[in-house]
Short mmCIF file of C-alpha atoms and ligand atoms in Angstrom, two decimals:
data_model
loop_
_atom_site.label_atom_id
_atom_site.label_comp_id
_atom_site.label_asym_id
_atom_site.label_seq_id
_atom_site.Cartn_x
_atom_site.Cartn_y
_atom_site.Cartn_z
CA MET A 204 -24.99 -6.43 -6.54
CA GLY A 205 -24.63 -4.05 -9.46
CA ALA A 206 -21.95 -4.12 -12.18
CA HIS A 207 -18.25 -3.98 -10.77
CA ILE A 208 -16.23 -3.03 -13.77
CA SER A 209 -12.82 -3.62 -11.94
CA THR A 210 -13.71 -7.07 -10.71
CA ASP A 211 -15.35 -8.38 -13.74
CA VAL A 212 -11.88 -9.23 -14.70
CA ALA A 213 -11.39 -12.59 -16.73
CA ASP A 214 -15.17 -12.92 -17.34
CA GLY A 215 -15.87 -16.10 -19.51
CA ARG A 216 -12.14 -16.66 -20.13
CA ALA A 217 -10.94 -20.13 -20.82
CA PHE A 218 -7.62 -19.91 -19.18
CA GLN A 219 -4.71 -22.24 -20.45
CA GLN A 220 -1.75 -23.75 -18.48
CA LEU A 221 1.88 -22.84 -19.58
CA VAL A 222 4.12 -25.72 -20.54
CA ASN A 223 7.51 -25.06 -22.21
CA GLY A 224 6.62 -21.46 -22.77
CA LYS A 225 3.44 -22.40 -24.62
CA HIS A 226 -0.15 -22.03 -23.54
CA ALA A 227 -1.83 -25.49 -23.51
CA ASP A 228 -5.20 -27.27 -22.76
CA ALA A 229 -5.24 -30.52 -20.89
CA LEU A 230 -4.51 -33.44 -23.36
CA SER A 231 -8.02 -34.81 -22.31
CA GLY A 232 -9.74 -31.34 -23.09
CA GLU A 233 -11.29 -31.51 -19.70
CA ARG A 234 -11.87 -28.26 -17.97
CA ILE A 235 -12.72 -27.01 -14.28
CA ASP A 236 -15.05 -24.25 -13.78
CA VAL A 237 -13.67 -21.43 -11.92
CA LEU A 238 -16.11 -20.17 -9.10
CA CYS A 239 -16.15 -16.80 -7.41
CA PRO A 240 -16.67 -17.39 -3.82
CA SER A 241 -18.58 -14.11 -3.34
CA ASP A 242 -21.62 -15.48 -5.35
CA GLY A 243 -20.68 -19.07 -6.04
CA LYS A 244 -20.96 -18.48 -9.83
CA ALA A 245 -18.65 -19.80 -12.47
CA PHE A 246 -16.94 -17.00 -14.32
CA ALA A 247 -14.07 -18.69 -16.15
CA SER A 248 -12.41 -22.15 -16.56
CA ILE A 249 -9.06 -23.77 -16.30
CA PRO A 250 -7.65 -27.03 -17.78
CA ALA A 251 -8.09 -30.28 -15.73
CA SER A 252 -4.76 -31.84 -16.36
CA GLY A 253 -3.72 -35.39 -15.58
CA GLU A 254 -0.73 -37.64 -15.42
CA ALA A 255 0.24 -37.25 -19.08
CA ASP A 256 0.04 -33.30 -18.94
CA VAL A 257 2.34 -33.44 -15.82
CA GLY A 258 4.72 -35.73 -17.69
CA LEU A 259 5.04 -33.05 -20.51
CA ALA A 260 5.74 -30.26 -18.07
CA VAL A 261 8.30 -32.11 -16.03
CA GLY A 262 9.94 -33.10 -19.35
CA ALA A 263 10.07 -29.49 -20.35
CA ALA A 264 11.41 -28.48 -16.97
CA ARG A 265 14.08 -31.12 -17.21
CA HIS A 266 15.23 -30.05 -20.60
CA ALA A 267 15.46 -26.55 -19.52
CA PHE A 268 17.54 -27.59 -16.67
CA GLU A 269 19.85 -30.00 -18.55
CA ALA A 270 20.18 -28.17 -21.84
CA GLY A 271 18.88 -24.61 -21.32
CA PRO A 272 20.77 -21.50 -20.18
CA TRP A 273 19.12 -21.24 -16.82
CA PRO A 274 21.33 -23.08 -14.28
CA ALA A 275 24.43 -22.04 -16.08
CA MET A 276 23.53 -18.40 -16.35
CA PRO A 277 25.45 -16.18 -13.74
CA ALA A 278 23.35 -15.73 -10.62
CA PHE A 279 23.16 -11.89 -11.04
CA GLU A 280 21.62 -12.42 -14.58
CA ARG A 281 18.90 -14.66 -13.12
CA GLY A 282 18.42 -12.10 -10.61
CA ARG A 283 17.91 -9.30 -13.10
CA LEU A 284 15.14 -11.42 -14.85
CA LEU A 285 13.34 -11.93 -11.50
CA THR A 286 13.66 -8.10 -10.78
CA ARG A 287 12.15 -7.47 -14.20
CA LEU A 288 9.32 -9.92 -13.27
CA SER A 289 8.83 -7.94 -10.02
CA ARG A 290 8.39 -4.80 -12.13
CA LEU A 291 5.91 -6.44 -14.38
CA VAL A 292 3.88 -7.64 -11.42
CA GLU A 293 3.83 -4.06 -10.33
CA GLU A 294 2.79 -2.88 -13.71
CA ASN A 295 -0.04 -5.21 -13.76
CA ALA A 296 -0.96 -4.89 -9.94
CA THR A 297 -4.66 -3.63 -10.46
CA GLU A 298 -5.45 -6.62 -12.74
CA LEU A 299 -3.73 -9.11 -10.52
CA ALA A 300 -5.22 -7.89 -7.29
CA ALA A 301 -8.83 -8.04 -8.98
CA LEU A 302 -8.13 -11.53 -10.29
CA GLU A 303 -6.98 -12.74 -7.03
CA SER A 304 -9.90 -11.41 -5.18
CA ARG A 305 -12.38 -12.61 -7.63
CA ASP A 306 -10.95 -16.04 -7.65
CA THR A 307 -10.66 -16.46 -3.86
CA GLY A 308 -13.34 -14.07 -2.43
CA LYS A 309 -10.84 -12.08 -0.52
CA PRO A 310 -11.46 -8.33 0.06
CA LEU A 311 -9.89 -6.08 -2.56
CA ARG A 312 -7.47 -4.60 -0.24
CA GLN A 313 -6.15 -8.10 0.66
CA GLY A 314 -5.67 -8.71 -2.92
CA ARG A 315 -3.79 -5.60 -3.27
CA ALA A 316 -1.66 -6.38 -0.26
CA ASP A 317 -0.86 -9.87 -1.72
CA VAL A 318 0.34 -8.23 -4.87
CA THR A 319 2.58 -5.89 -2.85
CA ALA A 320 4.10 -8.96 -1.07
CA ALA A 321 4.64 -10.77 -4.34
CA ILE A 322 6.47 -7.67 -5.94
CA ARG A 323 8.70 -7.72 -2.77
CA TYR A 324 9.43 -11.55 -3.10
CA TYR A 325 10.56 -11.26 -6.76
CA GLU A 326 12.48 -8.15 -5.87
CA PHE A 327 14.16 -9.79 -2.79
CA TYR A 328 15.09 -13.01 -4.56
CA GLY A 329 16.16 -10.98 -7.66
CA GLY A 330 18.77 -9.42 -5.39
CA ALA A 331 19.60 -12.33 -3.20
CA GLY A 332 20.62 -15.19 -5.54
CA ASP A 333 24.18 -13.89 -6.23
CA LYS A 334 24.83 -13.24 -2.54
CA ILE A 335 24.89 -16.99 -1.60
CA HIS A 336 28.38 -18.17 -1.20
CA GLY A 337 30.15 -21.41 -0.53
CA GLN A 338 32.94 -21.96 1.93
CA THR A 339 36.61 -22.96 1.84
CA ILE A 340 37.32 -25.53 4.61
CA PRO A 341 40.63 -26.12 6.44
CA PHE A 342 41.37 -29.89 5.76
CA LEU A 343 44.37 -32.05 5.56
CA GLU A 344 47.96 -30.90 4.72
CA GLY A 345 48.20 -30.83 0.75
CA TYR A 346 44.48 -30.47 0.19
CA THR A 347 42.03 -27.67 -0.35
CA ALA A 348 38.27 -28.33 0.27
CA LEU A 349 35.51 -25.91 -0.79
CA THR A 350 31.65 -26.04 -1.17
CA LEU A 351 29.30 -24.89 -3.87
CA ARG A 352 25.61 -24.36 -3.54
CA GLU A 353 23.92 -26.17 -6.62
CA PRO A 354 20.20 -26.21 -7.65
CA HIS A 355 18.29 -29.26 -6.91
CA GLY A 356 17.19 -29.49 -10.62
CA VAL A 357 13.35 -29.68 -11.34
CA VAL A 358 11.37 -28.35 -8.46
CA ALA A 359 7.63 -29.26 -8.07
CA GLY A 360 5.66 -26.66 -6.26
CA ILE A 361 2.17 -27.46 -4.94
CA ILE A 362 0.40 -24.34 -3.99
CA PRO A 363 -2.82 -23.72 -1.92
CA TRP A 364 -5.80 -21.45 -2.48
CA ASN A 365 -5.46 -19.13 0.38
CA TYR A 366 -2.56 -16.86 -0.74
CA PRO A 367 -1.71 -17.97 -4.34
CA LEU A 368 0.22 -14.85 -5.34
CA GLN A 369 2.32 -14.83 -2.17
CA ILE A 370 2.98 -18.49 -1.75
CA LEU A 371 3.84 -18.80 -5.55
CA ALA A 372 6.22 -15.87 -5.12
CA ARG A 373 8.18 -17.27 -2.22
CA VAL A 374 8.49 -20.60 -3.86
CA ALA A 375 9.28 -19.40 -7.30
CA GLY A 376 11.55 -16.55 -6.14
CA ALA A 377 13.78 -18.75 -4.19
CA ALA A 378 13.65 -21.75 -6.51
CA LEU A 379 14.49 -19.71 -9.60
CA ALA A 380 17.18 -17.57 -8.01
CA MET A 381 19.14 -20.70 -7.17
CA GLY A 382 18.88 -21.97 -10.86
CA ASN A 383 16.37 -24.67 -10.45
CA THR A 384 13.53 -24.97 -13.07
CA LEU A 385 9.96 -25.38 -11.89
CA VAL A 386 6.64 -27.10 -12.36
CA VAL A 387 3.85 -25.42 -10.28
CA LYS A 388 0.46 -27.00 -9.55
CA PRO A 389 -1.87 -24.30 -8.26
CA ALA A 390 -4.91 -25.20 -6.34
CA GLU A 391 -7.94 -26.13 -8.26
CA ASP A 392 -9.95 -23.46 -6.27
CA ALA A 393 -7.46 -20.72 -7.17
CA SER A 394 -5.22 -21.09 -10.21
CA LEU A 395 -5.71 -17.80 -12.18
CA THR A 396 -2.90 -15.56 -10.86
CA THR A 397 -0.37 -18.34 -11.00
CA ILE A 398 -1.10 -18.67 -14.82
CA ARG A 399 -0.82 -14.91 -15.18
CA ILE A 400 2.56 -14.77 -13.25
CA ALA A 401 3.87 -17.61 -15.40
CA GLU A 402 2.97 -15.43 -18.45
CA LEU A 403 4.69 -12.30 -16.99
CA ALA A 404 7.79 -14.46 -16.35
CA LEU A 405 8.05 -15.25 -19.99
CA GLU A 406 7.45 -11.54 -20.88
CA ALA A 407 10.23 -10.75 -18.41
CA GLY A 408 12.62 -12.96 -20.33
CA ILE A 409 12.86 -16.05 -18.20
CA PRO A 410 13.50 -18.82 -20.87
CA ALA A 411 10.74 -21.19 -21.91
CA GLY A 412 10.56 -24.35 -19.89
CA VAL A 413 11.92 -22.68 -16.71
CA PHE A 414 8.50 -21.77 -15.03
CA ASN A 415 5.65 -24.33 -16.10
CA VAL A 416 2.13 -24.33 -14.70
CA VAL A 417 -0.09 -27.25 -14.87
CA THR A 418 -3.64 -26.80 -13.44
CA GLY A 419 -5.89 -29.63 -12.20
CA TYR A 420 -7.17 -31.44 -9.10
CA GLY A 421 -4.80 -32.53 -6.41
CA ALA A 422 -5.67 -36.13 -6.54
CA THR A 423 -4.88 -36.46 -10.15
CA ALA A 424 -2.38 -33.60 -11.34
CA GLY A 425 -0.97 -32.99 -7.83
CA ALA A 426 -0.45 -36.63 -6.93
CA ALA A 427 1.21 -37.30 -10.51
CA LEU A 428 3.41 -34.32 -9.96
CA SER A 429 4.63 -35.14 -6.37
CA GLY A 430 5.39 -38.77 -7.29
CA HIS A 431 7.05 -38.01 -10.73
CA PRO A 432 10.53 -39.48 -10.93
CA GLY A 433 11.66 -36.59 -13.13
CA VAL A 434 11.13 -34.18 -10.26
CA ASP A 435 14.20 -33.59 -7.92
CA TYR A 436 12.66 -31.66 -5.02
CA VAL A 437 9.09 -30.96 -3.89
CA THR A 438 7.70 -28.06 -1.92
CA PHE A 439 4.24 -27.93 -0.56
CA THR A 440 1.93 -25.59 1.51
CA GLY A 441 -1.43 -26.98 2.74
CA SER A 442 -3.07 -29.35 5.02
CA PRO A 443 -1.06 -32.04 7.16
CA ALA A 444 -3.02 -34.87 5.46
CA THR A 445 -2.11 -33.74 1.96
CA GLY A 446 1.41 -33.20 3.19
CA THR A 447 1.65 -36.87 4.25
CA ALA A 448 0.32 -37.90 0.79
CA ILE A 449 2.88 -35.77 -0.90
CA GLN A 450 5.81 -36.87 1.21
CA GLN A 451 4.86 -40.61 0.56
CA ALA A 452 4.68 -39.95 -3.20
CA ALA A 453 8.00 -38.05 -3.07
CA ALA A 454 9.62 -40.94 -0.90
CA ARG A 455 8.81 -43.46 -3.62
CA ASN A 456 11.66 -41.57 -5.48
CA ASN A 457 13.52 -40.67 -2.34
CA ARG A 458 13.30 -36.96 -3.09
CA GLY A 459 13.66 -34.15 -0.56
CA VAL A 460 10.72 -31.98 0.42
CA THR A 461 9.88 -28.70 2.17
CA MET A 462 6.43 -28.94 3.93
CA GLU A 463 4.49 -25.87 5.36
CA LEU A 464 1.40 -27.34 6.94
CA GLY A 465 -0.32 -24.67 8.80
CA GLY A 466 -0.81 -24.18 12.54
CA LYS A 467 -2.75 -23.48 15.63
CA SER A 468 -0.76 -20.38 16.56
CA PRO A 469 -0.97 -18.83 20.03
CA GLN A 470 -1.03 -15.18 21.18
CA ILE A 471 0.01 -14.92 24.81
CA VAL A 472 -1.40 -11.89 26.53
CA PHE A 473 0.29 -10.99 29.85
CA ALA A 474 -1.46 -8.73 32.42
CA ASP A 475 1.08 -6.03 31.83
CA ALA A 476 0.57 -5.93 28.08
CA ASP A 477 -0.24 -2.75 26.22
CA LEU A 478 -3.84 -3.83 25.44
CA ASP A 479 -4.65 -0.90 23.19
CA ARG A 480 -1.86 -1.90 20.89
CA ALA A 481 -2.70 -5.75 21.20
CA LEU A 482 -6.46 -5.81 20.65
CA PRO A 483 -6.63 -4.73 16.91
CA VAL A 484 -3.79 -7.08 16.30
CA LEU A 485 -5.46 -10.00 18.12
CA VAL A 486 -8.50 -9.56 15.91
CA ASN A 487 -6.74 -9.09 12.62
CA ALA A 488 -4.55 -12.07 13.07
CA VAL A 489 -7.57 -14.48 12.92
CA ILE A 490 -9.95 -12.42 10.70
CA GLN A 491 -7.42 -11.53 7.80
CA ASN A 492 -8.30 -13.61 4.82
CA GLY A 493 -11.30 -15.01 6.67
CA GLY A 494 -9.02 -16.90 8.96
CA GLN A 495 -7.75 -18.97 6.01
CA THR A 496 -4.14 -18.20 6.79
CA CYS A 497 -1.50 -20.73 7.85
CA SER A 498 -0.14 -18.28 10.42
CA ALA A 499 -3.60 -17.29 11.68
CA GLY A 500 -3.43 -16.33 15.49
CA SER A 501 -6.34 -18.63 16.31
CA ARG A 502 -5.67 -19.07 20.02
CA VAL A 503 -5.46 -16.27 22.34
CA LEU A 504 -4.08 -17.09 26.01
CA ILE A 505 -4.91 -14.28 28.50
CA GLU A 506 -3.49 -13.96 32.06
CA ARG A 507 -6.21 -14.24 34.54
CA PRO A 508 -6.22 -10.63 36.02
CA VAL A 509 -7.09 -9.20 32.53
CA TYR A 510 -9.04 -12.06 31.02
CA ASP A 511 -12.60 -10.52 31.38
CA ARG A 512 -11.33 -7.18 30.19
CA VAL A 513 -9.65 -8.66 27.18
CA ALA A 514 -12.59 -11.04 26.37
CA ASN A 515 -15.15 -8.35 26.70
CA ALA A 516 -13.05 -5.96 24.42
CA LEU A 517 -12.64 -8.75 21.80
CA ALA A 518 -16.40 -9.51 22.08
CA GLU A 519 -17.21 -6.10 21.26
CA ARG A 520 -14.90 -5.93 18.24
CA PHE A 521 -16.22 -9.37 17.04
CA SER A 522 -19.80 -8.17 17.11
CA LYS A 523 -18.93 -5.34 14.63
CA LEU A 524 -17.20 -7.47 12.03
CA VAL A 525 -19.00 -7.90 8.77
CA ALA A 526 -18.36 -10.46 5.97
CA GLY A 527 -19.47 -9.59 2.31
CA PRO A 528 -18.43 -9.64 -1.19
CA HIS A 529 -14.76 -9.00 -2.24
CA GLU A 530 -15.63 -5.75 -4.12
CA ALA A 531 -17.41 -4.41 -0.91
CA ASP A 532 -13.91 -4.54 0.80
CA LEU A 533 -15.40 -5.24 4.29
CA ASP A 534 -13.70 -6.95 7.17
CA LEU A 535 -13.62 -10.23 5.58
CA GLY A 536 -14.91 -11.93 2.33
CA ALA A 537 -16.44 -15.27 1.67
CA LEU A 538 -14.56 -18.52 2.37
CA ILE A 539 -12.99 -20.24 -0.49
CA SER A 540 -15.55 -22.78 -1.28
CA ALA A 541 -18.77 -24.57 -0.15
CA LYS A 542 -16.66 -27.37 1.14
CA GLN A 543 -14.46 -25.07 3.47
CA ARG A 544 -17.65 -23.27 4.61
CA HIS A 545 -19.03 -26.66 5.64
CA ARG A 546 -15.92 -27.65 7.33
CA VAL A 547 -15.75 -24.39 9.50
CA ALA A 548 -19.41 -24.54 10.20
CA ALA A 549 -19.27 -28.13 11.42
CA MET A 550 -16.34 -27.47 13.81
CA VAL A 551 -18.21 -24.51 15.28
CA ALA A 552 -21.45 -26.42 15.66
CA ASP A 553 -19.61 -29.23 17.39
CA ALA A 554 -17.90 -26.73 19.88
CA GLU A 555 -21.33 -25.22 20.66
CA ALA A 556 -22.87 -28.67 21.12
CA ALA A 557 -20.11 -29.36 23.58
CA GLY A 558 -21.05 -26.29 25.55
CA ILE A 559 -18.26 -24.09 24.81
CA PRO A 560 -19.52 -20.61 25.36
CA VAL A 561 -19.91 -18.26 22.40
CA LEU A 562 -18.99 -14.72 23.57
CA SER A 563 -19.71 -12.99 20.20
CA ARG A 564 -20.66 -13.17 16.68
CA GLY A 565 -19.96 -10.98 13.65
CA SER A 566 -22.44 -10.92 10.71
CA VAL A 567 -22.88 -11.35 6.94
CA SER A 568 -23.72 -8.03 5.09
CA ASN A 569 -27.34 -7.94 3.92
CA ASP A 570 -26.54 -7.41 0.26
CA ALA A 571 -24.25 -10.42 0.05
CA PRO A 572 -25.35 -12.73 -2.80
CA SER A 573 -26.91 -15.84 -1.28
CA GLY A 574 -24.83 -18.20 -3.28
CA GLY A 575 -21.64 -16.93 -1.65
CA TYR A 576 -19.77 -18.96 0.91
CA TYR A 577 -20.02 -16.51 3.74
CA PHE A 578 -19.53 -17.40 7.39
CA ALA A 579 -19.96 -14.89 10.28
CA PRO A 580 -16.99 -14.63 12.79
CA VAL A 581 -17.37 -16.50 15.96
CA LEU A 582 -15.55 -15.84 19.37
CA PHE A 583 -15.38 -18.78 21.92
CA GLY A 584 -14.46 -18.12 25.56
CA ASP A 585 -12.98 -20.33 28.31
CA VAL A 586 -12.13 -23.04 25.60
CA PRO A 587 -11.03 -26.42 27.28
CA PRO A 588 -7.36 -26.90 25.97
CA ASP A 589 -8.12 -30.41 24.66
CA ALA A 590 -11.22 -29.46 22.72
CA PRO A 591 -11.01 -29.99 18.90
CA ILE A 592 -11.29 -26.27 18.25
CA ALA A 593 -8.13 -25.84 20.57
CA GLN A 594 -6.24 -28.46 18.84
CA GLU A 595 -7.16 -28.50 15.19
CA GLU A 596 -6.62 -25.85 12.55
CA ILE A 597 -10.10 -24.50 11.67
CA PHE A 598 -9.15 -22.18 8.71
CA GLY A 599 -12.08 -19.86 9.32
CA PRO A 600 -12.90 -16.73 11.28
CA VAL A 601 -13.06 -18.30 14.67
CA LEU A 602 -11.03 -17.39 17.66
CA SER A 603 -10.69 -19.34 20.94
CA LEU A 604 -9.87 -17.71 24.24
CA PHE A 605 -8.03 -19.47 27.25
CA PRO A 606 -7.23 -18.12 30.62
CA PHE A 607 -3.86 -18.87 32.30
CA GLU A 608 -2.16 -18.16 35.55
CA GLY A 609 1.52 -17.25 35.28
CA GLU A 610 4.42 -17.77 32.76
CA GLU A 611 4.68 -21.48 33.24
CA GLU A 612 1.09 -22.23 32.41
CA ALA A 613 1.26 -19.73 29.42
CA VAL A 614 4.19 -21.72 27.90
CA ARG A 615 2.55 -25.10 28.64
CA LEU A 616 -0.62 -24.03 26.96
CA ALA A 617 1.19 -22.36 24.02
CA ASN A 618 2.86 -25.62 23.42
CA SER A 619 -0.03 -27.85 23.96
CA THR A 620 -0.92 -28.58 20.32
CA ASP A 621 0.94 -30.75 17.76
CA TYR A 622 1.57 -27.61 15.60
CA GLY A 623 4.23 -25.04 15.98
CA LEU A 624 4.26 -22.37 13.25
CA VAL A 625 3.93 -18.71 14.76
CA ALA A 626 3.42 -17.34 18.17
CA GLY A 627 2.62 -13.82 19.56
CA ILE A 628 3.89 -12.64 23.07
CA TRP A 629 2.33 -9.43 24.54
CA THR A 630 4.17 -8.21 27.59
CA LEU A 631 6.20 -4.99 28.40
CA ASP A 632 8.61 -7.05 30.69
CA GLY A 633 11.84 -7.34 28.64
CA ALA A 634 13.31 -10.41 30.47
CA ARG A 635 9.95 -12.25 30.24
CA GLN A 636 9.93 -11.50 26.39
CA HIS A 637 13.18 -13.21 25.98
CA ARG A 638 12.43 -16.16 28.20
CA VAL A 639 9.05 -16.88 26.64
CA ALA A 640 10.25 -16.33 23.15
CA LYS A 641 12.89 -19.00 23.54
CA ARG A 642 10.48 -21.56 25.13
CA VAL A 643 7.51 -21.32 22.72
CA ARG A 644 7.76 -23.90 19.91
CA ALA A 645 7.26 -21.97 16.69
CA GLY A 646 9.12 -21.07 13.75
CA GLN A 647 8.46 -17.38 14.09
CA VAL A 648 7.79 -15.62 17.42
CA PHE A 649 6.50 -11.96 17.50
CA VAL A 650 6.91 -9.84 20.50
CA ASN A 651 4.32 -6.93 20.89
CA ALA A 652 3.41 -7.49 17.24
CA TYR A 653 2.07 -10.48 15.10
CA GLY A 654 2.03 -11.14 11.33
CA ALA A 655 4.00 -13.41 9.13
CA GLY A 656 2.31 -11.99 5.90
CA GLY A 657 4.90 -9.17 5.48
CA GLY A 658 8.49 -9.61 6.03
CA VAL A 659 9.59 -11.54 2.88
CA GLU A 660 13.04 -11.48 4.43
CA LEU A 661 12.12 -13.40 7.70
CA PRO A 662 12.60 -17.16 7.52
CA PHE A 663 9.34 -19.04 8.03
CA GLY A 664 8.42 -22.51 8.69
CA GLY A 665 7.23 -24.96 11.30
CA PHE A 666 8.02 -27.55 14.06
CA ARG A 667 6.19 -30.85 14.30
CA ARG A 668 2.91 -31.00 12.47
CA SER A 669 3.48 -27.54 11.01
CA GLY A 670 6.07 -29.05 8.75
CA HIS A 671 9.78 -28.80 8.08
CA GLY A 672 12.06 -26.82 6.05
CA ARG A 673 12.21 -23.04 5.86
CA GLU A 674 10.96 -20.65 3.40
CA LYS A 675 11.35 -16.87 2.92
CA GLY A 676 14.45 -14.84 3.47
CA PHE A 677 17.92 -16.20 2.72
CA GLU A 678 17.00 -19.50 4.36
CA ALA A 679 14.77 -20.44 1.48
CA LEU A 680 17.81 -20.23 -0.80
CA TYR A 681 19.47 -23.07 1.23
CA ASP A 682 16.32 -25.22 1.10
CA MET A 683 16.16 -24.68 -2.74
CA SER A 684 19.82 -25.74 -3.25
CA ALA A 685 22.26 -28.49 -2.19
CA THR A 686 25.75 -28.30 -0.92
CA LYS A 687 28.36 -29.90 -3.09
CA THR A 688 31.93 -30.50 -1.41
CA ILE A 689 35.00 -30.48 -3.83
CA VAL A 690 38.35 -31.76 -2.48
CA PHE A 691 41.61 -31.08 -4.37
CA ASN A 692 44.80 -32.96 -3.57
CA HIS A 693 47.73 -30.92 -4.56
CA GLY A 694 50.09 -32.13 -2.07
P1 NAI B 769 -4.99 -29.39 0.54
O1 NAI B 769 -3.79 -29.33 1.28
O2 NAI B 769 -5.71 -30.56 0.15
O3 NAI B 769 -4.77 -28.59 -0.86
C1 NAI B 769 -3.60 -27.82 -1.13
C2 NAI B 769 -2.97 -28.18 -2.40
O4 NAI B 769 -2.67 -29.48 -2.49
C3 NAI B 769 -3.89 -27.86 -3.69
O5 NAI B 769 -3.13 -27.39 -4.86
C4 NAI B 769 -4.41 -29.41 -3.97
O6 NAI B 769 -4.81 -29.41 -5.29
C5 NAI B 769 -3.15 -30.15 -3.70
N1 NAI B 769 -3.44 -31.52 -3.40
C6 NAI B 769 -4.49 -32.07 -2.73
N2 NAI B 769 -4.45 -33.41 -2.70
C7 NAI B 769 -3.21 -33.83 -3.26
C8 NAI B 769 -2.60 -34.96 -3.42
N3 NAI B 769 -3.04 -36.15 -3.01
N4 NAI B 769 -1.23 -34.94 -4.04
C9 NAI B 769 -0.77 -33.74 -4.36
N5 NAI B 769 -1.50 -32.62 -4.27
C10 NAI B 769 -2.60 -32.45 -3.64
O7 NAI B 769 -6.05 -28.41 1.35
P2 NAI B 769 -7.69 -28.39 1.09
O8 NAI B 769 -8.32 -29.68 1.18
O9 NAI B 769 -7.97 -27.47 -0.05
O10 NAI B 769 -8.03 -27.62 2.59
C11 NAI B 769 -8.39 -28.43 3.68
C12 NAI B 769 -7.69 -27.75 4.88
O11 NAI B 769 -6.28 -27.84 4.75
C13 NAI B 769 -8.01 -26.45 5.34
O12 NAI B 769 -9.18 -26.48 6.09
C14 NAI B 769 -6.83 -25.94 6.04
O13 NAI B 769 -6.92 -26.46 7.48
C15 NAI B 769 -5.70 -26.69 5.40
N6 NAI B 769 -4.91 -25.81 4.53
C16 NAI B 769 -3.81 -25.06 4.87
C17 NAI B 769 -3.25 -24.28 4.21
C18 NAI B 769 -1.97 -23.47 4.68
O14 NAI B 769 -1.58 -22.50 4.31
N7 NAI B 769 -1.22 -24.16 5.63
C19 NAI B 769 -3.58 -23.95 2.77
C20 NAI B 769 -4.79 -24.60 2.40
C21 NAI B 769 -5.40 -25.48 3.20
MG1 MG B 770 -11.98 -19.60 -7.29
#
């Protein structure tokens, strides 16, 4: 590839974390190379922090919570600072999108879409924090009882690599709006925009120590943060296995957690569906971000009379999908890492070896650098409902099709995994829309639409292995605070 000025952003930069409003290296001096998935080459570095660094950051957040102005500040003033942050994100949109794309390999337009969503999160929570009210409760004669919503204190946010800008924004927006202070540990594979947002938060006037960032590996920095006794609440998005480890660490201190652990989300296509509307959405729901999306629509259930028609149309669309470098802005970019590419390739190879038919494959663009982590999209048909690719999150551009007969079987198949994050229902029958939407186990259900990415105001979260707690919208403000009941005896 030639020179790409706009995406040479951050070349050679030694990024620092942000603790107590100051840039810092890891105490050990150790660093992690930042790789661009499009060519597999290192272009910058971040600190590799450990337990002692985490201790300093938690101490700073604790001090900012106990002694600083933040939790005592009127909610509308905190809101104004978050609104200012949203404006600064907007002013720096070009740089942030380029940085996110280079760090994660995602096409530039997806980087831009992520910035747009981040702006909306800070704007939404900037306006929402002063609209959460307590209650007065009728109680015994001679008493008045009321409730307050209080911040937890120090919130630890452990962020994954797939949508760092967006996931950080939904965590930080809600946590800060309610008066908590924060220590964020971004993923070692994609930390750069988190560092930049913390810098912009300082520039916006959010006081030092309120928004701290510690970079490093999950097993060291992440584990130290989730088990730190100075942390009051932990919020995590990522894999179920890491979610278990984080909950166990938090349980040692009996701290509350919010867990968003991905899904195996179904889209149900009934024979009466408007297929012209459905088809592009079915493809995008699993191709966006290379399939590395917690809410990816990775299973499509198709009513028998239209199964062949839908399968053929999807196969044709899949054959035209092309993966390539982020700056080429094709259908999808590289996957995040060699490890993730290997994981996806192994699951696909196992499914092929088990005899599950491949209906179609996309391709990797000819000029994609050979060191990049590209994986061509794959469409599987007639997938057995108990196959690993039907049950496990793949987190790659892989779609599985399943035929069904009638509403009962559709609901049974939709609910046949241990996950329950998002579902899509495609039918023009209004009564069926309501029936199926109620019976599908998922935190979000879309009817004749699909997509959790937008909609910062829509509560989001899972059932069962997809996790617990709710993020986004007003609901997140309840997760990020606790009810205090006060009773007055004036009888
Ligand atoms: P992961 O869940 O291990 O990583 C996510 C975050 O957790 C990173 O910041 C990481 O540093 C941190 N972490 C890792 N181990 C930790 C520990 N012991 N204590 C505290 N923090 C820790 O995900 P990974 O290994 O990168 O990806 C594997 C699979 O996880 C993917 O194939 C995908 O299925 C799933 N995943 C789901 C995501 C979602 O949005 N639901 C996001 C990322 C991964
Ligand atoms: Mg990277």
